[in-house]
Amino acid sequence: MNAPLPDLATIKRARNQFIAALGASQVFFNEEDIASYRDKFAVDDTFHLPAGAIAPDSVEQIQAALRIAQENGIPLWPISRGKNLGYGGSAPVLAGSVILDLSRMKKIEYDEANGTVLLEPGVGFYDLYDFLQARGMKHWLSTPGNSWGSVVGNALDRGVGYTPYGENTSKICGMEVVLADGTLVRTGMGALDGSPTWQLYRYGFGPAWDQLFVQSNFGIVTKMGLWLMPAPESLMGMDIEFDSPDDLGPLVDAIAPLRREGLLQQSPTIGNWLRAAAVLTTRDQWTDEPGALSDKVIQAIRNRYKVGWWGVSLRLYGREDVNKAAYAILEREMDRLKPMSKKPAQWKQGEPLEASGWTGTPLTFPMQNANWHGGRGGHIGFSPVLPQSGKAAMEQFKRTYERYREYGMDYQASFAFGERHLINVNAVLLNKDDPAMMKKVDPFLKTLIADARAQGYGEYRTHLDYMDLVASTYDFNGNALAKLNQRVKDALDPVGIIAPGKSGIWPGKTGGARA
Ligand code: ADP
């Protein structure tokens, strides 16, 4: 179901007004432009086709775009670099929205002494990496598996990396935001004009608002403060493989206390056997059997890459003396579990840096898994939040793996540690040129969401198609949280000019639901 698209005359008028305000070179409304902003991974991307896109390069241009959008009743869907692949890419929830592409806003302000940056939305992980490298790499990034996107967009959708600063959204410190009526606000200490502590103290005075603008549609973020990790003196750790599916539970129970006490400060991710194969090969190199991969093929994959059913990379960061002491404890705890293999990893300042997520180096090769099935590939994420318990992880794994086999899908999953929680990130790898498979994807995802809800689990992030459904599972007291979100939306943006439908939040004019 979709709201009616704005009529052609309205789109044409808006387009001309955008050209007058931003210049023709920043306004994109032809067919190729629209195609380039669609979500190539969506089950049916026609549901999310934008009317066009505009690329302002200043707060003033964003304010002008908002006025034009209001006047013509066309919603704007802000993106930073629009590489939110698996969750919607650069496409809007509501077809007919205009993409507000902020990728031209690329200013970086760096406070080297305090280890903070103030970033505009268009700054990509590669941009910031190059910037820091040119200044001696005194601070490290925390990059997501696909680092093609922006630092701001990733933190705004609560993306995660693998270093101690892996929970990017928790490192946000102060924002500049344009509200739907054009008001420019700075949060935290930024509300004091010219304050030197904007990027140092998160809360300011009174309510703290940064998270109000995360995974929401309450404003357009034009600057974000972020803490960076000081480059460590040394890095130590190990890559470990475990032979049996049943090893997941004890592994979670062994890592969780180390994570909670702080001996392990990074966010380790336990992943299954498909990781390497899905990136380095295509499925037809292994089998032409339909349905989920058989145990025989799984064993062949494991033999080729010498991987277990599960593997995890653990890393310690900081002073060498401290790391050495912590490593001995880590090794003892892991040896207790009798891993199939254990490969130590070590690095010291001055040595060449391993290009990996553990060192915050931007990467794109994991995206190659979109080609696993051949054809026009993609993946959609299913990512419920669990307690850090081996029993909960095992039950979630067994339930989900059974569903993958029932629907004939290849299992790619990971269990990513936060400080107190575990996120079970499942990638549903798909082939848009396989109609039989594509027919299964939507019912499969809905089943997974319902299974998780039945356990009291909700997703931390979801694809455009499932935002309403996931929001509806947060159902305490008659969906009181959704109603609160809608009241805030109505107070800030009553006609729904910014990203209607984002995270299941719709303006009151549609009755708080999709029209
Ligand atoms: P990336 O640049 O990392 O690829 P995206 O631009 O795809 O990230 O952004 C992820 C999601 O976050 C978008 O779909 C959008 O909903 C939201 N978002 C991104 N940038 C902004 C912004 N500057 N202001 C408000 N919301 C944003």
Coordinates of C-alpha atoms in Angstrom, one line a residue, residues 104-310:
R104 CA 28.1 17.3 -1.1
M105 CA 28.4 18.6 2.5
K106 CA 31.9 17.3 3.4
K107 CA 33.4 19.6 6.0
I108 CA 35.6 18.0 8.7
E109 CA 36.6 19.9 11.8
Y110 CA 39.2 18.0 13.9
D111 CA 40.1 18.7 17.5
E112 CA 43.3 16.6 17.7
A113 CA 44.0 17.4 21.3
N114 CA 40.6 16.1 22.5
G115 CA 40.1 13.4 19.9
T116 CA 36.9 14.7 18.4
V117 CA 35.5 15.6 15.0
L118 CA 32.6 17.7 13.9
L119 CA 31.4 16.2 10.6
E120 CA 29.0 17.2 7.9
P121 CA 26.8 14.4 6.6
G122 CA 28.6 13.8 3.3
V123 CA 31.9 12.8 5.0
G124 CA 32.5 9.2 4.1
F125 CA 34.5 6.7 6.1
Y126 CA 37.1 6.8 3.4
D127 CA 37.2 10.6 3.5
L128 CA 37.7 10.7 7.2
Y129 CA 40.3 7.9 7.1
D130 CA 42.3 9.8 4.4
F131 CA 42.0 12.9 6.5
L132 CA 43.3 11.2 9.6
Q133 CA 46.0 9.4 7.7
A134 CA 47.3 12.7 6.3
R135 CA 47.7 13.9 9.9
G136 CA 49.6 10.9 11.3
M137 CA 46.7 8.6 12.2
K138 CA 46.6 9.8 15.8
H139 CA 43.0 8.6 16.0
W140 CA 41.2 5.6 14.7
L141 CA 37.8 5.1 13.1
S142 CA 35.3 2.3 13.8
T143 CA 34.2 1.2 10.4
P144 CA 31.2 -1.0 9.5
G145 CA 31.6 -4.1 7.3
N146 CA 30.6 -2.0 4.2
S147 CA 32.3 1.3 4.7
W148 CA 31.2 2.9 1.5
G149 CA 28.7 5.2 3.4
S150 CA 29.0 8.1 5.6
V151 CA 30.1 8.4 9.3
V152 CA 27.0 10.5 10.1
G153 CA 24.5 8.3 8.3
N154 CA 25.9 5.2 10.0
A155 CA 25.7 6.7 13.5
L156 CA 22.2 7.9 12.7
D157 CA 21.0 4.4 11.8
R158 CA 22.9 2.9 14.7
G159 CA 25.4 1.0 12.5
V160 CA 28.2 -0.8 14.3
G161 CA 31.9 -1.3 13.9
Y162 CA 34.4 -3.6 15.6
T163 CA 36.7 -1.5 17.8
P164 CA 36.1 -0.3 21.3
Y165 CA 34.2 2.6 19.7
G166 CA 32.1 0.2 17.7
E167 CA 28.8 1.4 18.9
N168 CA 29.1 4.6 16.8
T169 CA 25.8 6.2 17.9
S170 CA 27.0 6.1 21.5
K171 CA 30.0 8.3 20.5
I172 CA 27.8 11.1 19.2
C173 CA 28.5 14.4 21.1
G174 CA 26.4 17.3 19.9
M175 CA 24.5 18.0 16.7
E176 CA 23.4 20.7 14.5
V177 CA 19.9 20.1 13.1
V178 CA 17.4 21.8 10.8
L179 CA 13.8 21.3 11.9
A180 CA 10.9 20.9 9.5
D181 CA 10.0 24.6 9.8
G182 CA 13.6 25.6 9.0
T183 CA 14.7 26.4 12.5
L184 CA 18.4 25.7 13.1
V185 CA 19.2 24.1 16.5
R186 CA 22.4 23.0 18.2
T187 CA 22.2 20.4 20.9
G188 CA 24.1 19.9 24.1
M189 CA 26.8 22.5 24.8
G190 CA 26.4 23.7 21.2
A191 CA 23.4 25.6 22.4
L192 CA 25.9 28.1 24.0
D193 CA 27.0 30.1 21.0
G194 CA 30.7 29.6 20.4
S195 CA 31.1 27.0 23.3
P196 CA 34.5 25.2 23.3
T197 CA 32.8 22.2 25.0
W198 CA 30.2 21.3 22.3
Q199 CA 32.1 18.0 21.4
L200 CA 33.2 17.3 25.0
Y201 CA 30.1 17.0 27.1
R202 CA 27.1 15.2 25.7
Y203 CA 24.2 16.5 27.7
G204 CA 24.3 20.3 28.0
F205 CA 21.7 21.6 30.5
G206 CA 18.2 20.1 30.7
P207 CA 17.0 17.4 28.4
A208 CA 19.6 15.9 26.1
W209 CA 18.4 15.6 22.5
D210 CA 21.0 13.9 20.3
Q211 CA 19.3 10.5 20.3
L212 CA 16.0 12.3 19.4
F213 CA 17.4 12.7 15.9
V214 CA 18.7 9.2 15.6
Q215 CA 16.6 6.7 13.6
S216 CA 13.8 9.3 13.6
N217 CA 12.3 11.8 11.2
F218 CA 12.3 14.8 13.6
G219 CA 15.0 16.8 11.8
I220 CA 17.8 17.0 9.2
V221 CA 21.2 16.6 10.8
T222 CA 23.7 19.0 9.3
K223 CA 26.6 18.5 11.7
M224 CA 27.5 15.8 14.1
G225 CA 30.1 15.7 16.8
L226 CA 31.8 12.4 17.3
W227 CA 34.5 11.0 19.7
L228 CA 37.3 9.1 18.0
M229 CA 39.5 6.4 19.6
P230 CA 43.1 7.5 20.4
A231 CA 45.4 5.3 18.3
P232 CA 46.4 2.5 20.7
E233 CA 50.0 1.7 21.6
S234 CA 49.4 -2.0 20.8
L235 CA 46.8 -4.4 19.6
M236 CA 46.6 -8.1 20.6
G237 CA 44.1 -10.8 20.1
M238 CA 43.2 -14.0 18.4
D239 CA 41.0 -15.4 15.6
I240 CA 39.3 -18.5 16.9
E241 CA 37.2 -21.2 15.2
F242 CA 34.7 -23.5 16.8
D243 CA 33.7 -26.9 15.4
S244 CA 30.1 -27.5 16.4
P245 CA 26.9 -25.5 16.1
D246 CA 26.4 -26.1 19.8
D247 CA 29.6 -24.2 20.6
L248 CA 27.7 -20.9 20.2
G249 CA 26.2 -21.0 23.7
P250 CA 29.4 -21.6 25.7
L251 CA 31.2 -19.1 23.6
V252 CA 28.6 -16.4 24.3
D253 CA 28.7 -17.2 28.0
A254 CA 32.5 -17.0 28.0
I255 CA 32.8 -13.6 26.2
A256 CA 29.9 -11.9 27.9
P257 CA 31.4 -11.5 31.4
L258 CA 34.7 -10.3 29.8
R259 CA 32.8 -7.7 27.8
R260 CA 30.8 -6.6 30.9
E261 CA 33.8 -6.2 33.2
G262 CA 35.6 -4.3 30.5
L263 CA 38.5 -6.7 30.0
L264 CA 37.3 -6.9 26.4
Q265 CA 36.3 -3.4 25.2
Q266 CA 35.6 -4.0 21.5
S267 CA 32.4 -5.4 20.0
P268 CA 33.3 -8.9 18.9
T269 CA 31.1 -10.7 16.4
I270 CA 30.6 -14.4 16.2
G271 CA 29.9 -15.4 12.6
N272 CA 29.1 -18.7 10.8
W273 CA 30.8 -20.6 8.0
L274 CA 29.2 -18.7 5.1
R275 CA 31.2 -15.5 5.7
A276 CA 34.3 -16.2 3.5
A277 CA 32.5 -18.4 0.9
A278 CA 29.8 -15.8 0.2
V279 CA 32.4 -13.1 -0.4
L280 CA 35.0 -15.1 -2.3
T281 CA 32.8 -17.5 -4.4
T282 CA 29.4 -17.9 -5.8
R283 CA 26.9 -20.6 -4.8
D284 CA 27.1 -22.4 -8.2
Q285 CA 30.8 -23.2 -7.5
W286 CA 29.6 -25.4 -4.6
T287 CA 26.4 -26.9 -5.6
D288 CA 23.4 -26.8 -7.9
E289 CA 21.1 -28.3 -5.3
P290 CA 18.0 -26.2 -4.6
G291 CA 17.0 -25.3 -1.0
A292 CA 19.3 -24.5 1.9
L293 CA 22.9 -25.7 1.7
S294 CA 23.2 -29.3 2.8
D295 CA 25.6 -30.4 5.6
K296 CA 27.8 -31.9 2.9
V297 CA 28.3 -28.6 1.2
I298 CA 28.7 -26.8 4.5
Q299 CA 31.5 -29.2 5.4
A300 CA 33.1 -28.6 1.9
I301 CA 33.1 -24.9 2.5
R302 CA 34.5 -25.3 6.0
N303 CA 37.3 -27.6 4.7
R304 CA 38.3 -25.2 2.0
Y305 CA 38.5 -22.1 4.3
K306 CA 39.6 -24.0 7.4
V307 CA 36.7 -22.4 9.3
G308 CA 34.5 -23.7 12.1
W309 CA 30.8 -23.7 12.3
W310 CA 31.4 -20.4 14.2

